[in-house]
Amino acid sequence: MSRTTPPRPVNIEALFLKLAAFRGTTTRLHPRPGRPDAAASSVGGPMLWPADEPWPVCTEPHKRSSGYRIADVRRERQVLADAWARDRPTDEERDLLKELDRRHRQREIADTDPIPLVVLAQLYRRDVPGLPPGPDGCDLLQVFWCPF
């Protein structure tokens, strides 16, 4: 399996000359299933987080009455992975996927309640060429997202 981006079919900067001023280095992520630990770069994997610091929360007021439960998201991913390994889902899996795709209501959550953020990515500088150091020379980028 190739782990590099193929050559571009056209030179976009030759077609749109003003774009050259905006050129930058980009790292395209190709996450693969696995079991990373908190000391590894990962997408959606475990996050290195100090035990004595509170987990970050979303405090912006916005609609929070429905969404996807994290357990349902994980179950859906597992069912899809199993189905893709066999070429297609079974009828039972289709029914389960349909149920898991419903937004489940969480009526006890107010639109202003703080909600724990979800891990999107954890990237170490050693794994991302050209990633600049953070404040005070930090070598770790962590990205979180509000689940709603």
PDB file of C-alpha atoms in Angstrom:
ATOM      1  CA  MET A   1       0.000   0.000   0.000  1.00  0.00           C
ATOM      2  CA  SER A   2       1.357   3.398  -0.983  1.00  0.00           C
ATOM      3  CA  ARG A   3       1.642   5.889   1.873  1.00  0.00           C
ATOM      4  CA  THR A   4       2.266   8.938  -0.276  1.00  0.00           C
ATOM      5  CA  THR A   5      -0.023  11.266  -2.172  1.00  0.00           C
ATOM      6  CA  PRO A   6       0.091  10.648  -5.945  1.00  0.00           C
ATOM      7  CA  PRO A   7       1.216  13.478  -8.244  1.00  0.00           C
ATOM      8  CA  ARG A   8      -1.449  16.060  -8.953  1.00  0.00           C
ATOM      9  CA  PRO A   9      -3.164  15.702 -12.348  1.00  0.00           C
ATOM     10  CA  VAL A  10      -2.777  19.462 -12.986  1.00  0.00           C
ATOM     11  CA  ASN A  11      -0.529  22.225 -11.695  1.00  0.00           C
ATOM     12  CA  ILE A  12      -3.140  24.304  -9.886  1.00  0.00           C
ATOM     13  CA  GLU A  13      -0.700  27.161  -9.265  1.00  0.00           C
ATOM     14  CA  ALA A  14      -0.078  27.464 -13.002  1.00  0.00           C
ATOM     15  CA  LEU A  15      -3.827  27.764 -13.586  1.00  0.00           C
ATOM     16  CA  PHE A  16      -4.423  30.187 -10.693  1.00  0.00           C
ATOM     17  CA  LEU A  17      -1.225  32.206 -10.225  1.00  0.00           C
ATOM     18  CA  LYS A  18      -2.404  34.052  -7.102  1.00  0.00           C
ATOM     19  CA  LEU A  19      -2.729  30.785  -5.155  1.00  0.00           C
ATOM     20  CA  ALA A  20       1.055  30.372  -4.947  1.00  0.00           C
ATOM     21  CA  ALA A  21       1.219  33.025  -2.217  1.00  0.00           C
ATOM     22  CA  PHE A  22      -0.947  30.801  -0.001  1.00  0.00           C
ATOM     23  CA  ARG A  23       1.119  27.620  -0.354  1.00  0.00           C
ATOM     24  CA  GLY A  24       1.845  25.746   2.854  1.00  0.00           C
ATOM     25  CA  THR A  25       2.797  22.347   4.120  1.00  0.00           C
ATOM     26  CA  THR A  26      -0.100  19.969   4.672  1.00  0.00           C
ATOM     27  CA  THR A  27      -0.139  16.591   6.347  1.00  0.00           C
ATOM     28  CA  ARG A  28      -2.899  14.292   5.169  1.00  0.00           C
ATOM     29  CA  LEU A  29      -3.937  11.818   7.834  1.00  0.00           C
ATOM     30  CA  HIS A  30      -4.617   8.178   7.000  1.00  0.00           C
ATOM     31  CA  PRO A  31      -5.945   6.715  10.246  1.00  0.00           C
ATOM     32  CA  ARG A  32      -6.119   2.947  10.490  1.00  0.00           C
ATOM     33  CA  PRO A  33      -7.881   0.777  13.049  1.00  0.00           C
ATOM     34  CA  GLY A  34      -5.698  -0.048  15.992  1.00  0.00           C
ATOM     35  CA  ARG A  35      -5.265   0.166  19.729  1.00  0.00           C
ATOM     36  CA  PRO A  36      -2.987   3.152  20.359  1.00  0.00           C
ATOM     37  CA  ASP A  37      -2.050   4.176  23.862  1.00  0.00           C
ATOM     38  CA  ALA A  38      -1.972   7.744  25.185  1.00  0.00           C
ATOM     39  CA  ALA A  39       1.700   8.092  24.200  1.00  0.00           C
ATOM     40  CA  ALA A  40       0.885   7.663  20.477  1.00  0.00           C
ATOM     41  CA  SER A  41      -0.500   9.979  17.829  1.00  0.00           C
ATOM     42  CA  SER A  42      -4.049   8.931  17.000  1.00  0.00           C
ATOM     43  CA  VAL A  43      -7.390   9.993  15.601  1.00  0.00           C
ATOM     44  CA  GLY A  44     -10.140   9.326  18.128  1.00  0.00           C
ATOM     45  CA  GLY A  45      -7.779   7.367  20.353  1.00  0.00           C
ATOM     46  CA  PRO A  46      -6.933   7.820  24.003  1.00  0.00           C
ATOM     47  CA  MET A  47      -5.721  11.250  25.030  1.00  0.00           C
ATOM     48  CA  LEU A  48      -2.700  11.981  27.198  1.00  0.00           C
ATOM     49  CA  TRP A  49      -4.289  14.054  29.956  1.00  0.00           C
ATOM     50  CA  PRO A  50      -3.059  15.014  33.444  1.00  0.00           C
ATOM     51  CA  ALA A  51      -5.010  13.181  36.157  1.00  0.00           C
ATOM     52  CA  ASP A  52      -5.207  16.328  38.298  1.00  0.00           C
ATOM     53  CA  GLU A  53      -6.733  18.528  35.553  1.00  0.00           C
ATOM     54  CA  PRO A  54     -10.451  18.565  34.723  1.00  0.00           C
ATOM     55  CA  TRP A  55     -11.495  17.262  31.313  1.00  0.00           C
ATOM     56  CA  PRO A  56     -12.355  20.148  28.931  1.00  0.00           C
ATOM     57  CA  VAL A  57     -16.044  20.917  28.428  1.00  0.00           C
ATOM     58  CA  CYS A  58     -18.139  22.886  25.948  1.00  0.00           C
ATOM     59  CA  THR A  59     -19.682  25.853  27.724  1.00  0.00           C
ATOM     60  CA  GLU A  60     -21.154  27.600  24.678  1.00  0.00           C
ATOM     61  CA  PRO A  61     -24.961  27.733  24.876  1.00  0.00           C
ATOM     62  CA  HIS A  62     -26.448  25.766  21.973  1.00  0.00           C
ATOM     63  CA  LYS A  63     -28.961  22.979  21.349  1.00  0.00           C
ATOM     64  CA  ARG A  64     -28.009  19.840  23.269  1.00  0.00           C
ATOM     65  CA  SER A  65     -31.257  17.919  23.466  1.00  0.00           C
ATOM     66  CA  SER A  66     -30.321  15.267  20.917  1.00  0.00           C
ATOM     67  CA  GLY A  67     -27.206  13.706  19.536  1.00  0.00           C
ATOM     68  CA  TYR A  68     -25.399  10.417  19.120  1.00  0.00           C
ATOM     69  CA  ARG A  69     -24.328   8.437  22.165  1.00  0.00           C
ATOM     70  CA  ILE A  70     -20.633   7.571  22.022  1.00  0.00           C
ATOM     71  CA  ALA A  71     -21.401   3.889  22.676  1.00  0.00           C
ATOM     72  CA  ASP A  72     -23.749   3.916  19.653  1.00  0.00           C
ATOM     73  CA  VAL A  73     -21.085   5.515  17.458  1.00  0.00           C
ATOM     74  CA  ARG A  74     -18.552   2.867  18.478  1.00  0.00           C
ATOM     75  CA  ARG A  75     -21.074   0.042  17.935  1.00  0.00           C
ATOM     76  CA  GLU A  76     -21.965   1.398  14.475  1.00  0.00           C
ATOM     77  CA  ARG A  77     -18.276   1.536  13.506  1.00  0.00           C
ATOM     78  CA  GLN A  78     -17.756  -2.053  14.641  1.00  0.00           C
ATOM     79  CA  VAL A  79     -20.820  -3.312  12.740  1.00  0.00           C
ATOM     80  CA  LEU A  80     -19.681  -1.483   9.591  1.00  0.00           C
ATOM     81  CA  ALA A  81     -16.133  -2.824   9.887  1.00  0.00           C
ATOM     82  CA  ASP A  82     -17.471  -6.380  10.229  1.00  0.00           C
ATOM     83  CA  ALA A  83     -19.835  -5.867   7.280  1.00  0.00           C
ATOM     84  CA  TRP A  84     -17.102  -4.419   5.039  1.00  0.00           C
ATOM     85  CA  ALA A  85     -14.889  -7.394   5.841  1.00  0.00           C
ATOM     86  CA  ARG A  86     -17.650  -9.645   4.432  1.00  0.00           C
ATOM     87  CA  ASP A  87     -18.562  -7.271   1.560  1.00  0.00           C
ATOM     88  CA  ARG A  88     -22.031  -6.234   2.855  1.00  0.00           C
ATOM     89  CA  PRO A  89     -24.150  -6.030   6.016  1.00  0.00           C
ATOM     90  CA  THR A  90     -26.674  -8.713   6.926  1.00  0.00           C
ATOM     91  CA  ASP A  91     -30.373  -7.855   7.293  1.00  0.00           C
ATOM     92  CA  GLU A  92     -29.951  -7.864  11.077  1.00  0.00           C
ATOM     93  CA  GLU A  93     -26.991  -5.493  10.809  1.00  0.00           C
ATOM     94  CA  ARG A  94     -28.979  -3.185   8.523  1.00  0.00           C
ATOM     95  CA  ASP A  95     -31.747  -3.016  11.140  1.00  0.00           C
ATOM     96  CA  LEU A  96     -29.213  -2.313  13.885  1.00  0.00           C
ATOM     97  CA  LEU A  97     -27.498   0.380  11.797  1.00  0.00           C
ATOM     98  CA  LYS A  98     -30.851   2.048  11.160  1.00  0.00           C
ATOM     99  CA  GLU A  99     -31.548   2.124  14.917  1.00  0.00           C
ATOM    100  CA  LEU A 100     -28.057   3.390  15.728  1.00  0.00           C
ATOM    101  CA  ASP A 101     -28.464   6.210  13.184  1.00  0.00           C
ATOM    102  CA  ARG A 102     -31.387   7.690  15.168  1.00  0.00           C
ATOM    103  CA  ARG A 103     -30.556  10.679  17.308  1.00  0.00           C
ATOM    104  CA  HIS A 104     -31.283   9.656  20.852  1.00  0.00           C
ATOM    105  CA  ARG A 105     -32.784  12.338  23.055  1.00  0.00           C
ATOM    106  CA  GLN A 106     -31.081  13.306  26.280  1.00  0.00           C
ATOM    107  CA  ARG A 107     -33.851  15.336  27.900  1.00  0.00           C
ATOM    108  CA  GLU A 108     -31.959  15.948  31.145  1.00  0.00           C
ATOM    109  CA  ILE A 109     -29.295  18.021  29.321  1.00  0.00           C
ATOM    110  CA  ALA A 110     -30.038  21.746  29.173  1.00  0.00           C
ATOM    111  CA  ASP A 111     -28.751  23.863  26.282  1.00  0.00           C
ATOM    112  CA  THR A 112     -26.397  25.652  28.699  1.00  0.00           C
ATOM    113  CA  ASP A 113     -25.040  22.619  30.610  1.00  0.00           C
ATOM    114  CA  PRO A 114     -21.281  22.023  30.256  1.00  0.00           C
ATOM    115  CA  ILE A 115     -20.718  18.971  28.052  1.00  0.00           C
ATOM    116  CA  PRO A 116     -17.461  16.947  28.047  1.00  0.00           C
ATOM    117  CA  LEU A 117     -15.611  17.404  24.760  1.00  0.00           C
ATOM    118  CA  VAL A 118     -14.863  14.439  22.493  1.00  0.00           C
ATOM    119  CA  VAL A 119     -11.320  13.574  21.390  1.00  0.00           C
ATOM    120  CA  LEU A 120     -10.736  14.132  17.680  1.00  0.00           C
ATOM    121  CA  ALA A 121      -6.978  13.825  17.381  1.00  0.00           C
ATOM    122  CA  GLN A 122      -3.742  13.765  19.303  1.00  0.00           C
ATOM    123  CA  LEU A 123      -0.644  14.458  17.227  1.00  0.00           C
ATOM    124  CA  TYR A 124       2.971  14.485  18.345  1.00  0.00           C
ATOM    125  CA  ARG A 125       5.474  16.643  16.425  1.00  0.00           C
ATOM    126  CA  ARG A 126       7.647  13.564  15.842  1.00  0.00           C
ATOM    127  CA  ASP A 127       4.828  12.072  13.722  1.00  0.00           C
ATOM    128  CA  VAL A 128       3.852  15.159  11.699  1.00  0.00           C
ATOM    129  CA  PRO A 129       6.637  16.644   9.545  1.00  0.00           C
ATOM    130  CA  GLY A 130       6.661  20.418   9.742  1.00  0.00           C
ATOM    131  CA  LEU A 131       4.299  20.722  12.725  1.00  0.00           C
ATOM    132  CA  PRO A 132       5.580  23.810  14.538  1.00  0.00           C
ATOM    133  CA  PRO A 133       6.185  23.694  18.286  1.00  0.00           C
ATOM    134  CA  GLY A 134       3.443  24.978  20.526  1.00  0.00           C
ATOM    135  CA  PRO A 135       3.764  27.434  23.405  1.00  0.00           C
ATOM    136  CA  ASP A 136       6.912  26.909  25.474  1.00  0.00           C
ATOM    137  CA  GLY A 137       8.161  24.350  22.927  1.00  0.00           C
ATOM    138  CA  CYS A 138       5.259  21.907  23.472  1.00  0.00           C
ATOM    139  CA  ASP A 139       5.396  18.935  21.103  1.00  0.00           C
ATOM    140  CA  LEU A 140       1.781  17.757  21.329  1.00  0.00           C
ATOM    141  CA  LEU A 141      -1.342  18.995  19.489  1.00  0.00           C
ATOM    142  CA  GLN A 142      -4.693  17.859  20.875  1.00  0.00           C
ATOM    143  CA  VAL A 143      -7.973  18.561  19.098  1.00  0.00           C
ATOM    144  CA  PHE A 144     -11.343  18.285  20.855  1.00  0.00           C
ATOM    145  CA  TRP A 145     -14.908  18.716  19.575  1.00  0.00           C
ATOM    146  CA  CYS A 146     -18.302  19.313  21.131  1.00  0.00           C
ATOM    147  CA  PRO A 147     -20.433  16.187  20.571  1.00  0.00           C
ATOM    148  CA  PHE A 148     -23.464  18.386  19.881  1.00  0.00           C
TER     149      PHE A 148
END
